[in-house]
XYZ file of C-alpha atoms in Angstrom:
704
model
C 76.233 -49.368 24.822
C 79.612 -51.766 24.728
C 79.225 -52.878 28.112
C 75.657 -53.833 29.054
C 74.773 -57.350 29.634
C 72.549 -58.425 26.894
C 70.459 -61.419 27.910
C 70.008 -61.987 31.426
C 67.912 -64.838 30.711
C 70.562 -66.765 28.921
C 73.339 -66.225 31.693
C 75.162 -69.381 32.746
C 73.458 -71.691 30.124
C 75.898 -74.522 30.583
C 75.326 -75.588 33.809
C 72.263 -77.742 32.951
C 74.277 -80.676 32.685
C 75.118 -80.275 35.992
C 71.387 -81.184 36.803
C 69.791 -84.006 34.982
C 66.487 -83.875 33.517
C 64.812 -85.870 35.947
C 64.714 -83.041 38.207
C 62.700 -81.317 35.701
C 58.932 -80.600 36.709
C 57.631 -79.859 33.379
C 54.542 -81.581 32.016
C 53.286 -82.647 29.083
C 49.859 -84.136 29.306
C 49.309 -87.739 27.725
C 52.788 -88.662 27.685
C 54.469 -90.763 30.099
C 57.961 -89.882 29.481
C 58.059 -86.940 26.972
C 61.528 -85.806 26.777
C 63.008 -89.135 26.141
C 64.700 -87.693 22.952
C 62.653 -89.712 19.949
C 63.424 -93.068 18.443
C 64.206 -94.047 14.867
C 66.121 -97.294 14.061
C 66.479 -99.379 17.497
C 67.610 -102.699 18.548
C 67.117 -103.792 22.233
C 68.352 -105.710 25.057
C 67.276 -106.422 28.713
C 69.372 -105.771 31.790
C 68.455 -105.451 35.523
C 69.863 -101.915 36.073
C 68.440 -100.666 39.270
C 68.754 -104.262 40.963
C 65.158 -104.651 41.567
C 64.630 -108.259 40.427
C 63.201 -107.175 37.178
C 64.819 -106.948 33.858
C 64.934 -103.153 32.405
C 64.811 -102.405 28.713
C 67.919 -100.927 26.864
C 67.070 -99.342 23.384
C 69.892 -98.550 20.934
C 68.791 -96.058 18.366
C 71.631 -96.405 15.563
C 70.608 -92.997 14.195
C 73.286 -91.245 16.499
C 74.145 -94.441 18.238
C 72.275 -93.480 21.032
C 71.532 -95.681 24.074
C 68.267 -95.378 26.056
C 67.734 -97.063 29.469
C 64.226 -97.542 30.319
C 63.313 -98.775 33.880
C 61.008 -101.543 34.044
C 58.263 -100.519 36.638
C 55.071 -102.851 35.278
C 53.886 -105.765 37.422
C 52.757 -109.155 35.846
C 50.520 -108.318 32.847
C 51.232 -104.671 32.573
C 53.672 -102.432 30.574
C 55.324 -99.512 32.240
C 58.559 -98.294 31.210
C 60.286 -95.143 32.947
C 63.056 -93.421 30.591
C 66.296 -92.799 32.792
C 69.321 -90.973 32.206
C 70.790 -92.328 35.307
C 72.840 -95.200 33.680
C 73.980 -93.332 30.470
C 77.591 -92.855 31.190
C 78.019 -96.498 32.375
C 77.875 -98.107 28.777
C 80.531 -97.964 26.452
C 80.522 -96.358 23.169
C 78.578 -98.244 20.779
C 78.464 -98.241 16.944
C 75.607 -99.431 14.358
C 74.354 -102.230 16.223
C 74.592 -104.098 19.523
C 73.664 -107.362 20.948
C 73.150 -107.735 24.799
C 73.777 -111.491 25.738
C 75.392 -113.234 28.831
C 78.332 -115.067 27.497
C 79.938 -116.214 30.659
C 77.156 -117.202 32.529
C 77.489 -114.653 35.572
C 73.629 -113.525 34.907
C 74.630 -110.312 33.776
C 74.289 -109.219 29.918
C 77.592 -108.612 28.039
C 77.940 -106.525 24.974
C 78.478 -107.425 21.570
C 78.869 -104.689 19.064
C 79.946 -103.619 15.623
C 84.125 -102.624 15.658
C 84.063 -99.558 13.699
C 86.479 -100.082 10.959
C 87.000 -103.584 11.196
C 83.932 -105.267 9.760
C 84.082 -107.311 13.032
C 82.636 -107.772 16.421
C 84.238 -106.259 19.759
C 82.944 -107.477 23.040
C 82.558 -106.064 26.444
C 82.150 -107.803 29.698
C 79.643 -106.918 32.131
C 81.677 -106.177 35.371
C 79.148 -104.512 37.292
C 79.582 -104.883 41.081
C 77.220 -103.565 44.023
C 74.986 -101.887 41.593
C 77.712 -99.916 39.992
C 77.170 -100.749 36.111
C 80.469 -101.127 34.555
C 81.923 -102.682 31.492
C 85.455 -104.108 30.391
C 86.670 -104.620 26.593
C 87.518 -108.133 26.142
C 87.822 -108.583 22.676
C 89.098 -106.105 20.171
C 89.445 -105.297 17.325
C 87.296 -108.085 16.487
C 86.282 -111.629 17.268
C 88.237 -114.232 15.289
C 87.491 -117.773 14.419
C 89.356 -120.850 13.171
C 88.624 -121.134 9.486
C 90.801 -122.966 7.009
C 93.802 -123.512 9.026
C 94.000 -120.073 10.560
C 92.268 -117.514 12.814
C 89.956 -115.112 10.603
C 87.966 -112.331 11.673
C 84.040 -113.158 12.049
C 82.884 -110.883 9.381
C 80.066 -108.591 10.557
C 79.490 -105.525 8.872
C 77.547 -102.426 9.730
C 74.786 -103.474 7.616
C 74.483 -106.978 9.151
C 72.885 -107.730 12.326
C 74.497 -111.367 13.352
C 72.619 -113.763 15.590
C 74.632 -114.517 18.949
C 73.094 -117.537 20.847
C 73.333 -121.186 21.696
C 72.992 -123.150 18.788
C 74.200 -126.368 20.328
C 72.848 -126.461 23.628
C 75.895 -126.562 25.787
C 75.520 -122.972 27.266
C 78.165 -120.912 25.398
C 77.344 -118.422 22.710
C 77.674 -119.437 19.134
C 77.432 -117.023 16.086
C 75.422 -116.796 12.907
C 76.481 -114.228 10.110
C 76.700 -113.981 6.289
C 79.940 -114.839 4.896
C 82.321 -112.708 2.595
C 80.042 -113.751 -0.076
C 77.047 -112.627 1.209
C 75.063 -115.546 -0.064
C 75.438 -118.188 2.669
C 75.053 -118.285 6.324
C 78.098 -119.209 8.462
C 77.977 -121.119 11.907
C 80.895 -120.133 14.216
C 80.850 -122.448 16.986
C 82.087 -121.597 20.380
C 84.196 -124.068 22.048
C 84.541 -122.825 25.442
C 82.807 -125.590 26.923
C 84.492 -127.998 24.522
C 87.757 -126.913 25.339
C 87.656 -125.781 29.004
C 84.537 -126.799 30.584
C 83.267 -123.248 31.397
C 81.535 -120.393 29.810
C 84.019 -117.716 29.938
C 85.883 -117.764 26.827
C 85.561 -116.893 23.334
C 87.153 -119.323 21.295
C 85.379 -120.079 17.822
C 85.550 -122.491 14.876
C 83.485 -122.160 11.677
C 81.782 -125.346 11.563
C 79.371 -124.761 8.947
C 79.869 -122.504 5.763
C 76.312 -123.142 4.880
C 74.093 -123.378 7.780
C 70.617 -124.501 7.170
C 71.766 -125.228 3.676
C 69.661 -122.183 2.415
C 70.697 -119.623 -0.049
C 69.859 -115.756 -0.539
C 69.209 -114.631 -3.887
C 71.357 -112.331 -5.692
C 68.503 -110.531 -7.210
C 65.800 -110.276 -4.330
C 65.125 -111.569 -0.652
C 64.038 -114.862 -1.661
C 65.712 -117.676 -0.031
C 66.638 -120.859 -1.954
C 66.303 -124.102 0.074
C 68.249 -127.060 -0.008
C 71.321 -125.282 -1.412
C 75.004 -124.870 -1.076
C 77.958 -123.921 -2.953
C 79.392 -126.726 -4.983
C 76.534 -128.513 -3.753
C 72.605 -128.959 -4.950
C 70.325 -126.554 -6.505
C 71.113 -123.099 -7.690
C 74.653 -122.041 -8.892
C 75.913 -118.922 -7.598
C 78.263 -116.817 -9.331
C 81.254 -116.334 -7.292
C 82.706 -112.908 -6.773
C 79.504 -111.393 -7.697
C 77.540 -111.112 -4.422
C 74.393 -108.978 -4.304
C 73.980 -109.263 -0.316
C 73.940 -105.915 1.027
C 72.716 -106.340 4.451
C 70.403 -108.307 6.574
C 69.369 -108.969 10.187
C 68.882 -112.337 12.031
C 66.915 -113.571 15.074
C 66.923 -117.242 16.274
C 64.240 -118.942 18.077
C 62.012 -121.879 18.337
C 58.789 -120.295 16.845
C 57.230 -123.583 15.584
C 57.442 -125.623 18.947
C 59.262 -128.477 17.755
C 62.266 -128.047 19.727
C 64.671 -126.781 16.661
C 65.894 -123.183 16.436
C 64.190 -121.404 13.490
C 65.689 -118.448 12.009
C 63.990 -114.954 11.321
C 65.508 -112.980 8.402
C 65.385 -109.663 6.677
C 67.048 -108.194 3.962
C 67.945 -104.748 3.058
C 65.359 -102.834 0.592
C 62.766 -105.229 2.008
C 60.107 -104.054 4.586
C 59.192 -107.636 6.036
C 60.377 -110.559 7.951
C 60.823 -114.043 6.684
C 60.623 -116.824 9.086
C 62.810 -119.902 7.827
C 61.742 -123.179 9.329
C 64.134 -125.609 10.539
C 63.199 -129.111 9.606
C 66.656 -130.624 10.585
C 67.870 -132.016 13.835
C 69.546 -130.954 16.762
C 72.860 -131.201 15.232
C 72.076 -130.223 11.414
C 69.783 -127.325 10.720
C 67.812 -127.801 7.687
C 65.720 -125.182 6.315
C 62.365 -126.758 4.543
C 60.190 -123.698 4.432
C 59.797 -119.971 4.588
C 56.987 -117.479 5.370
C 56.128 -113.930 6.043
C 56.123 -113.232 9.796
C 54.356 -113.118 12.043
C 51.486 -114.822 9.631
C 48.381 -112.872 11.211
C 49.649 -109.560 10.448
C 53.166 -109.810 8.781
C 55.859 -107.014 9.367
C 55.920 -104.098 6.866
C 58.272 -101.299 7.990
C 59.637 -98.733 5.421
C 63.172 -100.440 5.462
C 65.087 -103.820 6.492
C 63.517 -104.857 10.165
C 65.573 -106.198 13.005
C 63.260 -108.643 15.595
C 63.873 -109.084 18.881
C 62.165 -111.504 21.657
C 61.910 -110.501 25.257
C 58.632 -110.139 27.727
C 57.625 -106.938 27.555
C 54.279 -107.258 29.718
C 55.765 -108.938 32.453
C 53.657 -112.231 32.058
C 56.524 -114.500 31.412
C 56.174 -115.139 27.825
C 58.191 -113.602 25.299
C 56.784 -110.789 23.177
C 58.369 -109.464 19.623
C 59.741 -106.154 19.046
C 60.443 -104.997 15.387
C 62.259 -101.848 14.373
C 64.079 -100.470 10.901
C 67.761 -101.656 10.814
C 68.734 -99.980 7.487
C 71.903 -97.931 7.426
C 70.410 -95.022 5.585
C 68.952 -92.919 8.216
C 66.558 -91.394 5.620
C 64.885 -94.541 4.855
C 63.179 -94.702 8.265
C 59.915 -92.586 8.838
C 60.558 -92.100 12.471
C 56.851 -92.091 13.393
C 55.889 -95.604 13.929
C 59.242 -97.432 13.807
C 58.717 -99.686 16.741
C 56.261 -102.484 16.467
C 55.351 -104.381 19.290
C 53.758 -107.735 18.944
C 52.279 -109.119 22.373
C 52.289 -112.981 22.680
C 49.060 -114.272 23.480
C 50.087 -117.870 23.390
C 52.960 -119.409 25.372
C 56.765 -119.575 24.524
C 56.494 -123.080 23.359
C 53.395 -122.055 21.174
C 53.625 -118.448 20.772
C 50.835 -116.441 18.926
C 52.015 -112.968 18.193
C 49.506 -110.165 17.729
C 50.199 -106.714 17.071
C 49.688 -104.514 20.016
C 51.175 -101.370 18.573
C 53.434 -99.626 15.939
C 54.917 -96.920 18.291
C 55.845 -98.726 21.307
C 57.813 -96.102 23.735
C 57.119 -93.589 21.002
C 53.516 -92.944 22.021
C 54.695 -91.899 25.661
C 57.392 -89.339 24.370
C 57.530 -86.528 22.073
C 58.634 -87.705 18.558
C 58.064 -85.780 15.358
C 59.641 -88.341 12.949
C 62.889 -87.360 11.283
C 64.854 -84.686 13.161
C 63.826 -82.102 15.537
C 64.858 -78.406 15.521
C 63.340 -76.454 18.504
C 63.219 -72.811 19.381
C 61.813 -71.467 22.490
C 59.275 -68.313 21.977
C 56.412 -66.807 23.465
C 54.556 -67.408 19.966
C 51.231 -66.251 21.172
C 52.138 -63.260 23.310
C 50.538 -64.606 26.512
C 53.435 -64.073 28.644
C 54.571 -67.962 28.588
C 57.151 -69.592 26.708
C 56.315 -72.012 24.179
C 58.460 -74.169 22.144
C 58.165 -74.486 18.398
C 59.870 -77.155 16.384
C 60.819 -78.150 13.316
C 61.743 -81.168 11.314
C 63.177 -82.556 8.508
C 60.499 -84.618 6.279
C 57.378 -82.629 7.111
C 56.226 -79.192 5.737
C 54.829 -77.841 9.011
C 56.179 -76.837 12.269
C 54.655 -78.162 15.598
C 53.688 -75.982 18.414
C 54.281 -76.889 22.242
C 51.660 -74.433 23.329
C 52.518 -73.528 26.876
C 49.154 -73.511 28.809
C 50.523 -73.694 32.535
C 51.867 -70.664 34.308
C 55.054 -68.520 34.215
C 56.425 -70.868 37.106
C 54.831 -74.151 36.154
C 54.942 -74.553 32.473
C 52.786 -77.285 31.004
C 52.583 -78.138 27.086
C 50.026 -79.028 24.701
C 50.928 -79.992 21.201
C 48.908 -77.459 19.217
C 48.567 -77.115 15.172
C 50.827 -74.254 13.981
C 48.882 -71.627 12.359
C 50.268 -71.966 8.979
C 52.471 -74.199 6.634
C 55.360 -73.664 4.352
C 54.306 -75.033 1.147
C 56.756 -77.706 0.128
C 59.621 -76.957 2.096
C 61.148 -79.399 4.342
C 64.115 -79.378 6.586
C 62.546 -76.715 8.688
C 64.777 -74.846 11.200
C 62.824 -71.970 12.997
C 64.357 -68.667 14.789
C 61.955 -65.893 15.883
C 62.668 -62.288 16.974
C 60.683 -59.038 16.642
C 62.348 -57.608 13.779
C 59.966 -54.815 12.944
C 59.223 -53.777 16.609
C 55.435 -54.306 16.394
C 55.478 -56.601 19.487
C 54.947 -59.688 17.553
C 57.534 -62.483 16.488
C 58.403 -62.673 13.053
C 59.435 -66.094 12.123
C 62.710 -66.831 9.931
C 62.612 -70.524 8.570
C 65.896 -72.158 7.196
C 65.287 -75.199 4.900
C 66.570 -78.216 3.461
C 67.363 -76.532 -0.085
C 68.948 -73.850 1.825
C 66.933 -70.639 1.618
C 65.955 -68.451 4.511
C 61.918 -67.739 4.202
C 60.747 -64.607 6.429
C 57.486 -64.713 7.482
C 55.268 -62.386 9.418
C 53.612 -63.257 12.684
C 50.249 -64.087 10.695
C 51.924 -66.183 8.193
C 52.524 -63.670 5.423
C 55.711 -64.529 3.416
C 57.697 -61.346 3.772
C 60.662 -62.521 1.856
C 61.345 -65.830 -0.035
C 64.940 -65.330 -0.455
C 66.133 -63.435 2.568
C 69.693 -62.025 2.444
C 69.923 -64.115 -0.903
C 71.296 -67.095 1.405
C 71.799 -70.225 -0.678
C 73.282 -72.898 1.510
C 71.768 -76.362 1.766
C 70.058 -77.030 5.141
C 70.345 -73.549 6.320
C 69.708 -73.325 10.279
C 69.513 -69.504 11.620
C 70.008 -67.959 15.054
C 69.363 -64.516 16.048
C 71.696 -63.063 18.816
C 73.250 -59.603 19.620
C 76.792 -61.259 19.501
C 78.728 -57.787 20.133
C 76.098 -56.421 22.487
C 75.576 -53.361 20.802
C 71.998 -53.436 21.048
C 71.367 -54.667 17.579
C 70.522 -58.140 16.922
C 72.862 -59.955 14.767
C 72.133 -63.335 12.524
C 74.031 -66.529 12.741
C 73.272 -69.403 10.109
C 74.488 -72.875 9.861
C 74.278 -75.246 7.120
C 75.352 -78.547 5.548
C 79.123 -77.604 5.130
C 79.225 -77.620 9.126
C 80.375 -73.893 8.760
C 78.843 -70.870 10.013
C 77.738 -67.818 7.913
C 77.329 -64.363 9.892
C 75.453 -61.125 9.206
C 76.127 -58.158 11.315
C 72.934 -56.505 12.513
C 72.067 -52.791 12.826
C 68.889 -51.244 12.164
C 68.999 -53.301 9.015
C 70.217 -57.044 8.864
C 73.098 -57.643 6.646
C 75.152 -54.601 6.775
C 78.155 -57.042 7.033
C 78.424 -60.732 6.126
C 81.117 -63.550 6.850
C 80.743 -67.011 4.869
C 83.248 -68.937 7.357
C 82.347 -67.171 10.400
C 85.111 -67.815 13.131
C 86.951 -70.534 11.473
C 84.078 -72.744 12.973
C 83.851 -76.229 11.080
C 81.850 -79.126 13.073
C 82.586 -82.015 10.424
C 83.452 -85.113 11.897
C 84.848 -87.445 8.977
C 84.326 -90.251 10.904
C 80.661 -89.860 10.961
C 80.199 -87.808 7.770
C 81.752 -85.651 5.167
C 78.851 -83.205 6.193
C 78.700 -80.963 9.190
C 75.172 -79.779 9.405
C 76.025 -77.139 12.022
C 73.116 -75.662 14.044
C 74.454 -72.424 16.141
C 73.196 -71.247 19.654
C 74.878 -68.321 21.398
C 74.762 -67.754 24.930
C 76.064 -65.493 27.730
C 78.142 -66.633 30.625
C 78.933 -63.975 32.892
C 80.725 -61.110 30.592
C 81.746 -63.669 27.879
C 79.882 -64.782 24.742
C 80.069 -68.451 23.955
C 79.116 -70.243 20.929
C 77.663 -74.183 20.936
C 76.948 -75.470 17.732
C 74.954 -78.948 17.076
C 76.506 -81.182 14.246
C 75.834 -84.049 12.334
C 77.753 -86.352 14.735
C 75.541 -85.386 17.592
C 78.449 -83.609 19.190
C 77.832 -80.049 20.725
C 80.859 -78.012 19.691
C 81.962 -75.243 22.217
C 83.546 -72.298 21.211
C 85.088 -69.020 23.074
C 86.777 -65.769 21.933
C 83.427 -64.677 20.222
C 83.580 -61.699 18.336
C 82.410 -59.631 15.507
C 85.731 -59.062 14.338
C 86.435 -59.721 10.816
C 88.803 -62.446 10.448
C 88.839 -63.566 14.085
C 89.419 -67.320 14.695
C 87.080 -68.871 17.555
C 89.041 -71.236 19.842
C 87.262 -74.635 20.099
C 86.886 -75.253 23.839
C 85.790 -78.629 24.825
C 87.856 -78.663 27.889
C 85.182 -76.074 29.307
C 82.564 -78.397 29.542
C 84.240 -80.076 32.365
C 83.930 -76.532 34.231
C 80.331 -77.018 33.581
C 79.407 -80.736 34.386
C 81.396 -84.086 34.710
C 78.740 -85.786 33.118
C 78.412 -83.925 29.965
C 77.019 -86.054 27.283
C 79.476 -86.682 24.479
C 76.783 -86.690 22.114
C 72.929 -86.062 21.921
C 72.178 -88.162 18.913
C 72.674 -87.373 15.315
C 72.077 -83.874 14.006
C 71.779 -82.158 17.404
C 69.919 -78.814 17.714
C 69.796 -76.486 21.143
C 67.411 -73.819 22.183
C 67.988 -71.857 25.329
C 65.813 -70.077 27.836
C 64.395 -69.874 31.201
C 61.379 -71.937 30.688
C 59.991 -72.016 34.190
C 60.834 -68.578 35.308
C 63.193 -69.610 38.285
C 66.140 -67.470 36.968
C 67.891 -70.576 35.823
C 68.630 -71.071 32.094
C 67.002 -74.290 30.591
C 67.872 -75.951 27.467
C 65.906 -78.086 24.969
C 67.870 -80.603 23.023
C 66.502 -81.875 19.441
C 68.039 -84.936 17.567
C 67.409 -87.033 14.028
C 65.227 -89.090 15.993
C 62.732 -86.800 16.168
C 62.736 -86.019 19.843
C 63.349 -83.671 22.536
C 65.442 -83.754 25.757
C 64.964 -81.045 28.295
C 67.443 -80.013 31.088
C 67.639 -77.049 33.312
C 70.757 -75.720 35.384
C 71.517 -75.727 38.972
C 72.803 -72.175 39.154
C 70.301 -69.522 39.433
C 70.329 -66.267 37.750
C 71.168 -63.733 40.685
C 69.081 -60.867 39.801
C 69.884 -59.312 43.493
C 73.808 -59.283 42.474
C 72.686 -57.450 39.250
C 70.994 -54.970 40.826
C 73.911 -54.557 43.176
C 76.311 -54.296 40.277
C 74.132 -51.616 38.678
C 74.133 -49.871 42.146
C 77.714 -49.498 42.267
C 77.133 -47.120 39.245
C 75.729 -43.633 39.200
C 71.906 -45.231 38.574
C 70.147 -47.641 40.101
C 67.022 -49.456 38.640
C 64.734 -51.710 40.663
C 62.959 -53.808 40.785
C 64.824 -55.533 37.991
C 62.949 -57.698 36.720
C 59.779 -55.795 37.075
C 55.980 -56.744 36.395
C 54.037 -53.319 36.429
C 56.353 -50.541 37.199
C 60.041 -49.962 38.012
C 61.964 -46.885 39.512
C 65.282 -45.308 38.241
C 67.342 -43.571 40.506
C 70.249 -41.239 39.961
C 72.728 -41.077 43.054
C 74.809 -38.008 41.997
C 73.186 -36.013 39.088
C 69.542 -35.224 37.432
C 68.520 -37.302 34.565
C 67.200 -35.329 31.388
C 65.472 -38.147 29.662
C 64.616 -41.690 29.955
C 64.284 -43.989 26.662
C 63.428 -47.620 26.261
C 64.665 -49.466 23.592
C 64.414 -52.766 21.917
C 67.656 -55.050 21.407
C 67.778 -53.627 17.983
C 68.339 -50.303 19.475
C 65.091 -48.740 18.123
C 63.273 -46.457 20.879
C 60.124 -47.921 21.855
C 59.259 -44.933 24.184
C 60.895 -41.462 25.841
C 59.706 -39.500 28.666
C 61.352 -36.479 29.901
C 62.834 -36.374 33.731
C 64.514 -33.297 34.997
C 65.390 -34.871 38.458
C 66.999 -37.738 39.710
C 63.937 -40.275 40.252
C 61.685 -41.490 37.821
C 58.726 -43.717 37.904
C 58.381 -46.214 34.464
C 55.186 -48.116 33.606
C 55.951 -51.289 32.281
C 52.464 -53.065 32.610
C 51.775 -52.919 28.675
C 55.341 -54.422 27.823
C 55.626 -57.749 26.510
C 57.971 -60.175 28.473
C 61.521 -59.801 27.511
C 64.989 -57.903 27.615
C 65.114 -54.238 26.873
C 67.563 -51.588 27.284
C 67.165 -48.286 28.995
C 68.987 -45.342 27.952
C 69.447 -42.641 30.545
C 70.333 -39.347 29.643
C 72.397 -37.600 32.459
C 73.794 -34.023 32.446
C 77.226 -35.639 32.019
C 76.436 -38.129 29.423
C 74.324 -41.145 28.694
C 74.160 -44.308 30.816
C 72.661 -47.792 29.643
C 71.077 -50.303 31.650
C 69.819 -53.870 30.955
C 65.949 -53.913 31.773
C 64.060 -57.395 32.222
C 60.190 -57.150 32.025
C 58.434 -60.408 33.558
C-alpha cells in the first residue's frame, strides 16, 4: 500500500488561489455576500475603486489587519454594497488603524496609518493612474511636528485613533491626538498652505497643547471642561497619566459652524459628544453628552465613529465599530452599528438602522471560525461544519443543493458541547459504521470524541492536554490508515501515527513546525491542513498572524524536519494573499463535484472565505495511469458499479477497504474480470486490494 494515491479529492489544492472567489457559484440563501470573511473591529473609508463615479466602501478590520473592499452598487436612497477581492493586493500593509483622507487635494484618498513600532503615523499617497489603484510611501517611519524648538514625532499609539481633518478651513489636513501625558488633546497644524500655497506637503507644528481646553479624567471617561495644564480647573499629577486609549472624530454636529468632537475611551462602551462653543480660531468645549442622543452607542468595548453617506442620499450617516486593541473585548456578532441620517448635514438626526451592517449579508459567527468539510447527514452532499471561539455549539451549513450546484442553509447542529469553547472540529468514520465521528479540539486543550449521535465516547482522547487544540485527520504516509495531527496554542504540531488504533506512536514537535510570529504574538495557534499534490504530501498551517505556512518534505519518519516553502506559493498563484486575517483555519474538499479542489478559510473575525481551483482533477489521466499497470478499474469514480480487469493473470480475490485498512467487503473472483456493485457505498475514497496469482495489487477507488 506504499504507492497508492490516497485522496484524489485533495489533489492540486493549492491552485485555488489562481482563481478568485468571485468565480464561485455557491449559494447561501438570505445573504448578499456570504463569503466575505466576517468583520469584528472596523474602521472605514471611501474611495472610488471601479471609477463609476460612486464612492465605494473600505472596511479595515484591525483583528487581523485585513482590508475589505465593498463596491457601491446602490442608487439614491438605497444601500447595496458588494464584496470584492479585486483590489486587495493594490493596498499597502496596514496595522491597527487607518484614516483614508485626501491630503494633496487631487480627489483621491490617501492613507494615514499606524507606524508599527514607532508610535507614530506613516503616510501613503494615492498615485492611482488609469484605474490602476496604487500607493506610494511618502512619510516613514513617522510624521513629525515642530514642538519646543525641534521636530518631534506626532504621537499616535496603536490604542489611539487620531482625528485627521481640516481644522482651520484652509484646505490642508491638520491632526488632533492625545499628547504624551495622555490627558490633553494636542493640535498639530498643517502649514502646507501657509508656507507653500498648495496642499501637497505634510509640514506640521504643534500650535495648541490643550485643544478645546478639555482634559480627560485619570480615573474614568469623564472630561473636565475649561481645563489646561498649569491653567484653570483641576490639577493633574504630572508623570501619572491614566490614559490608555481613545478614538476621535471631528464634525459640526450642532449646526453652528464650529467643529465638535466625538470621543470614546478604552474600557467604556459609548461615544461622548464634546460640543464646541468657541470660535473659528480657538476651540472651547462647553458641554458633553452621550451620542447619538436618541439611542446612544453602547458597544462591548471602545467604539470608533465614522461619518459618510451610506444610503446614497447626499447626507452623511454614522458608522460605529469597536476599536479596543484587545481582540477578546469584541463579541463579533453585532459590531458595526449604522445610524442613518434622517435630517441633513447641517442639522443631522442620526437614527439607529442596524447593529450588524454588512455582517447581516455575510456568514459571521462572531469570534473565530474553524471549518471542516464533511457529509454530516450522509445524503451524498458535502456540508460545512464550523466551530468558533466563544460559543459552545457548532454551526452546520447543510448542503441543500445538488452534487454539482451546492447551496447551503444554516442549520442547528444536532448537539452541543457543554461549557467547552474554542471548538475546532475534525471528522472521520473511525469505527467503520458508515457514519462520521466527531473529534473536537477545545480552548482548554482537550480532545473530545463524540459518536455521530452526540454520545461522548471519550472526554480525554489520547490524553491530549495543550491549550487551543486543533485536530486534523489525514493519511500522511498513505499506508491506508488515517493519522492525526493536532495544532495548539504554542504554534507547534503533535502527531499520532494511525494503524487500526490511533496513538501507536506520537510526537510532540512534529516536523519542527512552529508558526509563531513574534511581531504579532508570543503564541502560534497552529491549525493544520494536509493535502496531496501529485505524489507529494504538503502541509498548510493556519496561524495567529493569519499567515498560512506551507511545508514540504512531509513524512512520518521520526525526528524529520519539514522545510518551510513559502517560495512554492508562487507556483500556485501570483496573487497568493499574505494573510487571511488573524487565526486562519483551512478546510479542503471538492464541494461542487467538478474534479477541482475547493478551500474554505476561516479567521478570528468569525467569517468564511471560499475559493476554488483552476486546475481540474483529471480522472481519465488517473485511469490511464492505472491501465499502464496490470489492472484496470473503470469507471473511477463510479456511482453504481465498476469493472475490474486484470490484463495478464487471473484474480483470486477482490477486497474493498476503508482508509484505515479495514476490510469492508470481499468477494472471490477466479478470472480476469470482476463486476463490483457500489451503489450502497457512501461517497468517499476507498482502497481496492486485488489478490492476483503473483501477489497483491492496490488501487484507489472513488465513490460518487
